[in-house]
CSV table of C-alpha atoms and ligand atoms in Angstrom, one decimal:
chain,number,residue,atom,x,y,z
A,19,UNK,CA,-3.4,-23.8,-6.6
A,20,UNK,CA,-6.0,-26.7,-5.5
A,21,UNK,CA,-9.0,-25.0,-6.0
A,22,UNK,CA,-10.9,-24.1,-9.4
A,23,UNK,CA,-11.4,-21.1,-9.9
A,24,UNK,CA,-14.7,-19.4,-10.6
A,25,UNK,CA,-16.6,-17.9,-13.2
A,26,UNK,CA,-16.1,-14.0,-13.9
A,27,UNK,CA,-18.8,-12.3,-11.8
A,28,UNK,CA,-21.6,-11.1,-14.6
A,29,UNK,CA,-21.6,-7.7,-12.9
A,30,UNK,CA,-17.5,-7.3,-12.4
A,31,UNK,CA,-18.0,-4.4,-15.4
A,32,UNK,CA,-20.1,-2.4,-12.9
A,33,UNK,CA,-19.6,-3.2,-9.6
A,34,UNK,CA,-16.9,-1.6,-7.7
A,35,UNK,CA,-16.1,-4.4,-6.2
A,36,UNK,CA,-13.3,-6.4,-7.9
A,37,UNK,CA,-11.2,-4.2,-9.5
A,38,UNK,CA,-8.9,-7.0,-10.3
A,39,UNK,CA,-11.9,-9.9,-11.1
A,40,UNK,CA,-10.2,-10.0,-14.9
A,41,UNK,CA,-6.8,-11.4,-13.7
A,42,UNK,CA,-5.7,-14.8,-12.6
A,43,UNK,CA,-5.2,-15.3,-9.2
A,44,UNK,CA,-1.2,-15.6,-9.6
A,45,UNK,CA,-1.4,-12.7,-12.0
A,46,UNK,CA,-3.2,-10.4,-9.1
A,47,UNK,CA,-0.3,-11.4,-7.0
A,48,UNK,CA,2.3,-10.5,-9.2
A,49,UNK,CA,0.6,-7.1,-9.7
A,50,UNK,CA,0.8,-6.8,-6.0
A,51,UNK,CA,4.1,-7.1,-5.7
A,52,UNK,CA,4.5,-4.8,-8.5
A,53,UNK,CA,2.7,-2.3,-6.9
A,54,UNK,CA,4.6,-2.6,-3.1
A,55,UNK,CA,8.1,-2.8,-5.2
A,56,UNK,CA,7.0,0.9,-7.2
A,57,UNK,CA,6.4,2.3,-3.9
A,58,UNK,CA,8.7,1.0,-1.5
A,59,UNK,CA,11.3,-0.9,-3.5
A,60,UNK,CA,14.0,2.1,-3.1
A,61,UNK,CA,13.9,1.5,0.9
A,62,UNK,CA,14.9,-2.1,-0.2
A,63,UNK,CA,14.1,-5.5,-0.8
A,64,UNK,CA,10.4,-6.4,-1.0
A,65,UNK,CA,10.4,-10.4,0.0
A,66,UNK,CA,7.8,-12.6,-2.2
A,67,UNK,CA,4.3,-11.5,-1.4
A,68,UNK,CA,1.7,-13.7,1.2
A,69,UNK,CA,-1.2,-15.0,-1.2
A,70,UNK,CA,-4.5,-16.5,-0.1
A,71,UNK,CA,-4.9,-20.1,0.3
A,72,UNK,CA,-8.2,-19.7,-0.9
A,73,UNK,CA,-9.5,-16.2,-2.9
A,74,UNK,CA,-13.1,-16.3,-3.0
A,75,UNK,CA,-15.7,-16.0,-0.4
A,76,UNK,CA,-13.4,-14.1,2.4
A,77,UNK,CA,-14.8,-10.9,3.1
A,78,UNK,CA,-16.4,-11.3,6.6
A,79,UNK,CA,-17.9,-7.7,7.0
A,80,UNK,CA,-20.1,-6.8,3.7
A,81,UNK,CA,-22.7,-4.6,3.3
A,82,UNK,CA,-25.5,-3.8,0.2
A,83,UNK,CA,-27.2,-0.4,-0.2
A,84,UNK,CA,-31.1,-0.1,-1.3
A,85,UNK,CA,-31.9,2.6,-3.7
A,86,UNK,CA,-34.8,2.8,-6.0
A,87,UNK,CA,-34.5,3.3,-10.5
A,88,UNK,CA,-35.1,5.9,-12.3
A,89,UNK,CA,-39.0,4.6,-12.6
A,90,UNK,CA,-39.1,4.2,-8.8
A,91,UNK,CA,-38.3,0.3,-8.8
A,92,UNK,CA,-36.2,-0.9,-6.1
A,93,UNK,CA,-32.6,-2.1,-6.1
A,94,UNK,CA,-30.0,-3.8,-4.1
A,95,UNK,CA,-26.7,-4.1,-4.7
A,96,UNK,CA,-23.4,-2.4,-4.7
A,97,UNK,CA,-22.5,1.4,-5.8
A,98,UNK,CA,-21.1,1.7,-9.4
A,99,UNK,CA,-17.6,3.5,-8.3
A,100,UNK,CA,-18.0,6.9,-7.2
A,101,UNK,CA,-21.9,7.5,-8.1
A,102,UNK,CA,-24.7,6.3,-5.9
A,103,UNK,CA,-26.1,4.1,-8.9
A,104,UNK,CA,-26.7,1.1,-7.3
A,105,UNK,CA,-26.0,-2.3,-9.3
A,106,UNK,CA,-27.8,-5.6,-8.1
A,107,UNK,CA,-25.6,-8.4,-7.1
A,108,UNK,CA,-27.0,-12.1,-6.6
A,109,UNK,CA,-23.7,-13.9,-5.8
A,110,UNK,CA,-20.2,-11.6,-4.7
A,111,UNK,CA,-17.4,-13.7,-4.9
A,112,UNK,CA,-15.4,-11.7,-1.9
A,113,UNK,CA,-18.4,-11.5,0.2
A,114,UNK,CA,-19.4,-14.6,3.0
A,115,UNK,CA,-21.3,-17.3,2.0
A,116,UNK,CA,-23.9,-16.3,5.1
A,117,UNK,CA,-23.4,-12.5,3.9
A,118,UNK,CA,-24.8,-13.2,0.3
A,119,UNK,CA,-27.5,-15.8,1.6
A,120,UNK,CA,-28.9,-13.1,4.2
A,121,UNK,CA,-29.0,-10.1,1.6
A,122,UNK,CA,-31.6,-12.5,-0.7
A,123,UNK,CA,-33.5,-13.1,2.1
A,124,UNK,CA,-34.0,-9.5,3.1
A,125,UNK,CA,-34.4,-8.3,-0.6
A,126,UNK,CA,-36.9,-10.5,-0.7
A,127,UNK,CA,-38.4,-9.7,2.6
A,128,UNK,CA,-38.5,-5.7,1.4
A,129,UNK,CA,-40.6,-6.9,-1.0
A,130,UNK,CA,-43.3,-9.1,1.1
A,131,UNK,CA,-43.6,-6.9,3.5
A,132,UNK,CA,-43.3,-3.9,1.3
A,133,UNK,CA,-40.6,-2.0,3.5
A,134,UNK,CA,-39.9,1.4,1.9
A,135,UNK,CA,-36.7,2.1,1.1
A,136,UNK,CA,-34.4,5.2,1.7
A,137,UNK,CA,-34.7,8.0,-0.4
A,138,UNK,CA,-31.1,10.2,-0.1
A,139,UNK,CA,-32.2,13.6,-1.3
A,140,UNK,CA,-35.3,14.1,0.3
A,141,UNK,CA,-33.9,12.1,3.4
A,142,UNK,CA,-37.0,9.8,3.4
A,143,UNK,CA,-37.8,6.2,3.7
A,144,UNK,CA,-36.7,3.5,5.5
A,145,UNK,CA,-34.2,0.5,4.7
A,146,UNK,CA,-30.8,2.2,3.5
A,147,UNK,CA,-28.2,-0.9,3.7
A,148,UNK,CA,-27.8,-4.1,5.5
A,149,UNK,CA,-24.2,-4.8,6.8
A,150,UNK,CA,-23.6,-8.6,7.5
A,151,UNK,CA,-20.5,-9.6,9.9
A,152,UNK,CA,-19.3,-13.2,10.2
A,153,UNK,CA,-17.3,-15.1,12.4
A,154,UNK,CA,-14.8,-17.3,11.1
A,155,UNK,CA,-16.8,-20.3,10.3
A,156,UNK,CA,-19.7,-18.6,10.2
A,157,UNK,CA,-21.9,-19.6,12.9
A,158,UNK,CA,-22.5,-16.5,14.2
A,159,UNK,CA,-23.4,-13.7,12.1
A,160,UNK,CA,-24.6,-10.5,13.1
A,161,UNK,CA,-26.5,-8.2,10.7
A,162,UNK,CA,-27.3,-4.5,10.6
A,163,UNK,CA,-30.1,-3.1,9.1
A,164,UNK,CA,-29.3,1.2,8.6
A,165,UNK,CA,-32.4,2.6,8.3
A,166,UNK,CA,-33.3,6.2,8.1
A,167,UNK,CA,-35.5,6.1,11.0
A,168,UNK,CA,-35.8,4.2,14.1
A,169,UNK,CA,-38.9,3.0,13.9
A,170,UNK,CA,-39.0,-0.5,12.5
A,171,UNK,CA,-42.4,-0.9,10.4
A,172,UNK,CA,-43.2,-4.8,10.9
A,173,UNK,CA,-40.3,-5.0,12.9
A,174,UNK,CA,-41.5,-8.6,14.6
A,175,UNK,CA,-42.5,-10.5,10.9
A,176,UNK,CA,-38.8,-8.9,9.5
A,177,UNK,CA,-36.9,-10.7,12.3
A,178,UNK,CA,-39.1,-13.6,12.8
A,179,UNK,CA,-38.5,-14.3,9.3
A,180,UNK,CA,-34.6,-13.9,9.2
A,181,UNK,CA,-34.0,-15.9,12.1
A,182,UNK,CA,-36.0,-18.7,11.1
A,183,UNK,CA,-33.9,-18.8,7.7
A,184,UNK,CA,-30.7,-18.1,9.0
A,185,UNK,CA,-30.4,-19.5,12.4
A,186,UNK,CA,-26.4,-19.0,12.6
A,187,UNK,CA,-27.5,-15.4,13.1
A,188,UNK,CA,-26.5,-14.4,16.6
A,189,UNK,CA,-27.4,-10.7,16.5
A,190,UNK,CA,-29.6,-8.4,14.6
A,191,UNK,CA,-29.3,-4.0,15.3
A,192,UNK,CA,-30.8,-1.3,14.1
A,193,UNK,CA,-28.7,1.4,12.8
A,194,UNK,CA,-30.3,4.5,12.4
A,195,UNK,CA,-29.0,7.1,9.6
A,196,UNK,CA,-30.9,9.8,8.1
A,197,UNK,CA,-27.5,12.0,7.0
A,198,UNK,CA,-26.6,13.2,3.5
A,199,UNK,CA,-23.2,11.9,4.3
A,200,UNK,CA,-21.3,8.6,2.3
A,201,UNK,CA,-20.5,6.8,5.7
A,202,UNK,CA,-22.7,3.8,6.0
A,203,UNK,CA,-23.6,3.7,9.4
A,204,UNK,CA,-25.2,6.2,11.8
A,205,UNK,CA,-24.3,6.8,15.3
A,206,UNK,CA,-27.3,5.2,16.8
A,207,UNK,CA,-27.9,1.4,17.7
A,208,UNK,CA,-30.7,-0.4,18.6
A,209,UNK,CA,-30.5,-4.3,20.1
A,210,UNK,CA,-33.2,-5.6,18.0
A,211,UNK,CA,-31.9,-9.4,18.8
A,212,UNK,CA,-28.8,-10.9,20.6
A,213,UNK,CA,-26.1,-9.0,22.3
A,214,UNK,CA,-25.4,-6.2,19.6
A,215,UNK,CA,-22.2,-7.8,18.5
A,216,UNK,CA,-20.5,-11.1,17.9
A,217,UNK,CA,-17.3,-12.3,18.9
A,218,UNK,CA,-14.8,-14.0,16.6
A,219,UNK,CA,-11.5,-16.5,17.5
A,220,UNK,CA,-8.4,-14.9,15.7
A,221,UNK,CA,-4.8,-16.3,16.1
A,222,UNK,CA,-6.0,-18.2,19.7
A,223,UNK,CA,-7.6,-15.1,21.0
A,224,UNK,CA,-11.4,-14.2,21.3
A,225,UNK,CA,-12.6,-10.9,19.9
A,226,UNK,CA,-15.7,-9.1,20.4
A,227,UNK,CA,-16.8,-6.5,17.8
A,228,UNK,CA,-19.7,-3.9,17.8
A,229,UNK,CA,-20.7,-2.7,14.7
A,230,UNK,CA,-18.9,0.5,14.0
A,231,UNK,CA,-15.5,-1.4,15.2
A,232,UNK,CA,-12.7,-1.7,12.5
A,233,UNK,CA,-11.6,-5.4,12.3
A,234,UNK,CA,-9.4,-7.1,9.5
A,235,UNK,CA,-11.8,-8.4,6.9
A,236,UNK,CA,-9.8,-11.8,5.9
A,237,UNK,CA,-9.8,-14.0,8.5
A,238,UNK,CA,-7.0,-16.1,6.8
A,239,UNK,CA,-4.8,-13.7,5.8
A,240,UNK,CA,-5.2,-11.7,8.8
A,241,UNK,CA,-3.2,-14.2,10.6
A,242,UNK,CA,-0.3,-14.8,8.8
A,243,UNK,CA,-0.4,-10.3,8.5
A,244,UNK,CA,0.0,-10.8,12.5
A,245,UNK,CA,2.5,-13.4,12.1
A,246,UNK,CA,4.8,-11.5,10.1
A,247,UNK,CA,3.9,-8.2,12.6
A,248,UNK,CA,5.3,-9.9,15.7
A,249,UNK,CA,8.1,-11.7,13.8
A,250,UNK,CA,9.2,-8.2,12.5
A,251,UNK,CA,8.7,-6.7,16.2
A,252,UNK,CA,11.3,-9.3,17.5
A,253,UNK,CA,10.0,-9.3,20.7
A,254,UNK,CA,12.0,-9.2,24.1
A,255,UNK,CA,10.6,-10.5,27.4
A,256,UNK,CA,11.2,-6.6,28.8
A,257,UNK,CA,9.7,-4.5,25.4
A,258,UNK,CA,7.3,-2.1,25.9
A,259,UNK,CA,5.5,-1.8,23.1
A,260,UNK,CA,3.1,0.9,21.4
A,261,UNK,CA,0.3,-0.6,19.5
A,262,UNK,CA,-0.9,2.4,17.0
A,263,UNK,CA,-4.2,2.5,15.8
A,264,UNK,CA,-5.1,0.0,17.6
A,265,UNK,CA,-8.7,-1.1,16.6
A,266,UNK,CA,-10.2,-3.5,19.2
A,267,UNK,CA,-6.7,-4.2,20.3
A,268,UNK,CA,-6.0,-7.4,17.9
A,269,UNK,CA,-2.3,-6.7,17.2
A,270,UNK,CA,-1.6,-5.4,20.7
A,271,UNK,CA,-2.9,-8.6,22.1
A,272,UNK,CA,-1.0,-11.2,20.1
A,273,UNK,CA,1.9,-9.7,21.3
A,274,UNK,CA,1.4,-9.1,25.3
A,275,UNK,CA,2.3,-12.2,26.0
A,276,UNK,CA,5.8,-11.9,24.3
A,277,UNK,CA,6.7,-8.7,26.4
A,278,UNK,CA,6.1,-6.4,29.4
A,279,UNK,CA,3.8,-4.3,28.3
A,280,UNK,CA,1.7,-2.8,25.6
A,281,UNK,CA,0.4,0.4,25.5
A,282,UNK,CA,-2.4,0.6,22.7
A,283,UNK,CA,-4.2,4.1,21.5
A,284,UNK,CA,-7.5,4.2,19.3
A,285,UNK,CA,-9.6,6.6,18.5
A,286,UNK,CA,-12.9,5.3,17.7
A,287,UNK,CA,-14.5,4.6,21.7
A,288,UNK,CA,-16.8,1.4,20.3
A,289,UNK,CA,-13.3,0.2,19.3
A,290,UNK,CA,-11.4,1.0,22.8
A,291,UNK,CA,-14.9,-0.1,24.8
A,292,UNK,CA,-14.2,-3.7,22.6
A,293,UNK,CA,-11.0,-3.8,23.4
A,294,UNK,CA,-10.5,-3.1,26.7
A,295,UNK,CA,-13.5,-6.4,26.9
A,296,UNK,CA,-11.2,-8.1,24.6
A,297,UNK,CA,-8.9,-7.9,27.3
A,298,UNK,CA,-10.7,-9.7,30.0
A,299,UNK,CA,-12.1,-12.5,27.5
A,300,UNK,CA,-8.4,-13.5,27.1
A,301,UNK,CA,-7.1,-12.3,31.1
A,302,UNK,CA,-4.6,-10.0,29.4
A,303,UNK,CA,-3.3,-8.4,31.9
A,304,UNK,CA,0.2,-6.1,30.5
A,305,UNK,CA,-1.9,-3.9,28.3
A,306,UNK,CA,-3.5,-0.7,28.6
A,307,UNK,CA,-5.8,1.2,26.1
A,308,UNK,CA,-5.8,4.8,25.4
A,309,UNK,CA,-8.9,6.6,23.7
A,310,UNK,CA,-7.1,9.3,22.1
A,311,UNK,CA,-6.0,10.5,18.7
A,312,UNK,CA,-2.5,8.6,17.9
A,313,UNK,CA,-0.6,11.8,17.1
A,314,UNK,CA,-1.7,13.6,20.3
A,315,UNK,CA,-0.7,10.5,22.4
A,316,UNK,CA,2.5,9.9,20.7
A,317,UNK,CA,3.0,13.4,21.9
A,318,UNK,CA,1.8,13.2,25.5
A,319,UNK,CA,4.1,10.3,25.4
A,320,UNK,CA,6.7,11.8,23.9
A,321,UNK,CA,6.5,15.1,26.7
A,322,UNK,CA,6.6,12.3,29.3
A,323,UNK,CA,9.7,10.8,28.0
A,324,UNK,CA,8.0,7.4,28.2
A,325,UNK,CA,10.4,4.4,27.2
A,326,UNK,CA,9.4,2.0,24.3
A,327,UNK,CA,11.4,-0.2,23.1
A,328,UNK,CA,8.8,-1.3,19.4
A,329,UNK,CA,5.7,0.9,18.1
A,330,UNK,CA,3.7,-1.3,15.8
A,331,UNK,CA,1.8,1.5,13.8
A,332,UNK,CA,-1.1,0.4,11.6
A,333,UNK,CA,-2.6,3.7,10.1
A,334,UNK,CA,-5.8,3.8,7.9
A,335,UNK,CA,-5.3,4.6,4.1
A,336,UNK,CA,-4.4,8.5,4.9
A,337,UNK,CA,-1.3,6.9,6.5
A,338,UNK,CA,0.2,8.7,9.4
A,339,UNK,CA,1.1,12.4,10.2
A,340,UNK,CA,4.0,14.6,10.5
A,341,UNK,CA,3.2,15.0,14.1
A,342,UNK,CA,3.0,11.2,14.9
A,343,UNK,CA,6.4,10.3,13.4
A,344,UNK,CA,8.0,13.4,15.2
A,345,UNK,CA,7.2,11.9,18.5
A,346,UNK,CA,7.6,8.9,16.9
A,347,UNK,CA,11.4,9.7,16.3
A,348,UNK,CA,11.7,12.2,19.8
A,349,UNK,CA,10.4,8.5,21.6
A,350,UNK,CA,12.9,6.8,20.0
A,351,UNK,CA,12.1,3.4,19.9
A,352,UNK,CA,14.2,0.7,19.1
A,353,UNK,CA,12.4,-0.9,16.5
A,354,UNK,CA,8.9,0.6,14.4
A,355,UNK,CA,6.7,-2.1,12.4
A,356,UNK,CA,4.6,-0.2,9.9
A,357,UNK,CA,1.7,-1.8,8.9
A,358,UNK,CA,-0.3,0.0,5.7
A,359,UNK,CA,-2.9,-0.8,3.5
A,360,UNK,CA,-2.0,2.3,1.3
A,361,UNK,CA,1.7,1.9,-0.1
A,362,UNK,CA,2.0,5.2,-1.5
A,363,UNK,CA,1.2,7.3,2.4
A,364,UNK,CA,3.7,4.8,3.7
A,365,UNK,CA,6.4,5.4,1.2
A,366,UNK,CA,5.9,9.3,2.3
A,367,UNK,CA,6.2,8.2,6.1
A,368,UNK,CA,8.7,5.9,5.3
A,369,UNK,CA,10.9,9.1,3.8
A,370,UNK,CA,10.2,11.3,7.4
A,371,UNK,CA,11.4,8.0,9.3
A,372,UNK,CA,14.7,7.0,7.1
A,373,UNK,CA,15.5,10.8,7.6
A,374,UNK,CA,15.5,10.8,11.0
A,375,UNK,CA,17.4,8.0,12.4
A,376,UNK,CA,15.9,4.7,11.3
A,377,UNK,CA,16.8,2.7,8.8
A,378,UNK,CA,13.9,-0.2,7.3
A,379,UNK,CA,15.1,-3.7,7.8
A,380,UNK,CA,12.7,-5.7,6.1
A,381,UNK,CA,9.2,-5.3,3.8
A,382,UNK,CA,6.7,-7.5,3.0
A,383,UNK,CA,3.4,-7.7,1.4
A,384,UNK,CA,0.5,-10.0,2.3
A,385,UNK,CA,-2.7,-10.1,0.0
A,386,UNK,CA,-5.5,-9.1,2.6
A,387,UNK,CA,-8.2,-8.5,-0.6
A,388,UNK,CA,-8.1,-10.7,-3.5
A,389,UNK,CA,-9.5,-9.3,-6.6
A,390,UNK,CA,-9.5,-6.3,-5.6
A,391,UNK,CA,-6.4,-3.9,-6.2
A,392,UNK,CA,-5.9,-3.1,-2.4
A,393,UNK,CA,-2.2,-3.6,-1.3
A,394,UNK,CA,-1.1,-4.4,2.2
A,395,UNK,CA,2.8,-4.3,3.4
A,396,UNK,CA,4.7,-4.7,6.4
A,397,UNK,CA,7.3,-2.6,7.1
A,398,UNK,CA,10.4,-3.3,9.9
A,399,UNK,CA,12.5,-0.3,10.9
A,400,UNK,CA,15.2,0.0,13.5
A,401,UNK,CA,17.1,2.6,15.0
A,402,UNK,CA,20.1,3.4,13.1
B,28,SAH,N1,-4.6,-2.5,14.0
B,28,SAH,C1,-6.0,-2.7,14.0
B,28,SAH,C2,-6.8,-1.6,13.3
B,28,SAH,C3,-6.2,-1.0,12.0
B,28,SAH,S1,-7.3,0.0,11.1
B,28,SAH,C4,-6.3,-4.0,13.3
B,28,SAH,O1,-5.4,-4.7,12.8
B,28,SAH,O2,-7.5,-4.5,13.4
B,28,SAH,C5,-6.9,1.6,11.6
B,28,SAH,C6,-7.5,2.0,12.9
B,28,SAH,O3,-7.1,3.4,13.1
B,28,SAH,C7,-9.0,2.1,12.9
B,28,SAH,O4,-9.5,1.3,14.0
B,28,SAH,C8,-9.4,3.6,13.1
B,28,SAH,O5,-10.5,3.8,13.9
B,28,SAH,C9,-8.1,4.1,13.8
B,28,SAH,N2,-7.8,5.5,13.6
B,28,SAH,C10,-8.1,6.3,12.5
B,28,SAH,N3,-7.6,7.5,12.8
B,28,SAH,C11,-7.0,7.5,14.0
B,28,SAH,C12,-6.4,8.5,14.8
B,28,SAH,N4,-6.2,9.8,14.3
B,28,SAH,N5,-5.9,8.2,16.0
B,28,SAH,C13,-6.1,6.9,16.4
B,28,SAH,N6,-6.7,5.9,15.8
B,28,SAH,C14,-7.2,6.2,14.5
């Protein structure tokens, strides 16, 4: 360890945030490993788990929700865990650097310019939460304001000001949502600055991401998670692989120029819209993207008796379904890498897969959330 570490956040109690804050970092790790051995130690070995180089600071996608007291007074912050009470937080040690500078900047600028904030039972009101993205070394940023309506009340001084004190800001939207629902962002987007998203450099490649795209929070980690994805794939010159849940086509990418091909299914359209960009950035030419639920592809695929040789499936915390990993197992791949941020679904996919022909070579963890008690693993399978 060659950093020193920080002081306990003052609102760790509260905040849903850092689950693990009380721990040392080693401790957290530990704990990890703990947790991926409980769950997935009876399919065999779990290997020594991938810690952060650094802990603090790494989120690059963070948001804060405005909300008003019980007198009417406004807060920022984060949501206690499972209520809408919102605590205030001046410094969070996961989020960006540029994340928690912007946030003081527009709490303070709701308050000059007396911007009204979102009410969520009477569905009134304007500023709802600000979402900050950042490139790796933060010099571009984008931030969303969600707002309950579209129209921006001193739209021009709210950006003016922003830009002038952060100028690594590359793009600004407005997100409009005005649901009773717990998702953060609406489906509308307005270009109030910039391009509407930013692009990012991860493991060589270039990545652009819109605002409702899914991309790996930790830059850091991130890589060595792809790493040990494509080391566990093994890849041959003639594979054609299936990248699963394939966000804006990060994993899918990093590996095209190790095969043939690489077929890659999402379901979110943003996602597949930024991916199939992502694509001509880096002239990748051997992959194609599918907008489509995974499980009815894999079944499509499956009717079309497509080959594959490796499936890299990387699920969200509801893991996989029965239906995927039937066609998963009808497709019969030569090798599966499984990557989860949920041990416990995994362990019940990893049952339906070691039942039906495959046998799991090699698992892994790699710490993609420090301080918080989120576990990722890497799974390798083969056919038996
Ligand atoms: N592999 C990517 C994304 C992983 S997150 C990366 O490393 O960045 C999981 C992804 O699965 C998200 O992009 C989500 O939109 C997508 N997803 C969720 N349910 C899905 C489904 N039923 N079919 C296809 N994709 C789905």
């Amino acid at each position: 360890m060659n950093y020193k570490p920080l002081k306990i956040c003052p609102v760790s109690d509260l905040c849903g945030g850092c689950q693990l804050q009380h721990l040392a970092y080693d401790r957290q790790l530990e704990y990890k490993l703990n947790t991926a051995r409980k769950n997935l130690g009876s399919f065999g070995n779990v290997e020594e788990i991938v810690g952060a180089d650094y802990p603090y600071f790494y989120r690059n996608k963070v948001q804060i929700s405005f909300g008003t007291d019980y007198k009417g007074r406004v807060l920022a912050g984060n949501y206690v865990p499972s209520t809408h009470t919102i605590v205030p937080v001046k410094e969070c040690q996961l989020a960006s650097k540029s994340a928690n500078a912007i946030f003081n900047t527009v709490i303070s600028l709701q308050k000059s310019l007396k911007l009204s904030v979102f009410d969520e039972h009477s569905l009134q009101g304007f500023l709802r939460h600000v979402l900050v993205r950042t490139s790796r070394d933060e010099e571009k940023v984008m931030v969303v304001i969600v707002a309950g309506s579209p129209v921006f009340p001193k739209k021009t001084g709210f950006i003016n000001a922003l830009l002038k004190k952060h100028p690594n800001i590359s793009t600004i939207v407005l997100n409009v949502n005005k649901k009773h629902i717990s998702m953060i962002l609406g489906e509308r987007n307005i270009v109030l600055y910039g391009r509407g998203y930013i692009e990012d450099e991860l493991c060589g490649y270039t990545f652009r991401i819109s605002p409702s795209s899914f991309y790996q929070i930790n830059h850091a980690q991130t890589e060595k998670l792809y790493k040990l994805a494509r080391e566990y794939a093994g890849l041959k010159k003639n594979d054609i692989v299936m990248d699963t849940y394939c966000g804006i086509g990060t994993i899918g990418m990093t590996m095209a120029e190790s095969c043939q091909k690489v077929l890659a299914v999402e379901i979110n359209k943003d996602a597949i819209r930024d991916a199939v960009k992502n694509a001509k950035i880096n002239r990748i030419e051997n992959i194609e993207f599918f907008c489509d639920d995974a499980s009815r592809f894999m079944v499509n695929m499956a009717e079309k008796k497509q080959k594959v040789d490796v499936v890299i499936m990387d699920p969200p915390r509801s893991g996989s379904t029965e239906k995927f990993l039937k066609a998963l197992v009808k497709l019969s791949p030569e090798r599966v890498v499984y990557v989860s941020c949920n041990p416990v679904t995994q362990k019940r996919d990893l049952k339906y897969l070691t039942k039906f022909g495959y046998e799991v070579r090699k698992i892994k963890a790699v710490d993609m959330f420090p301080f918080t008690d989120h576990v990722e693993t890497v799974v390798s399978l083969s056919r038996k």
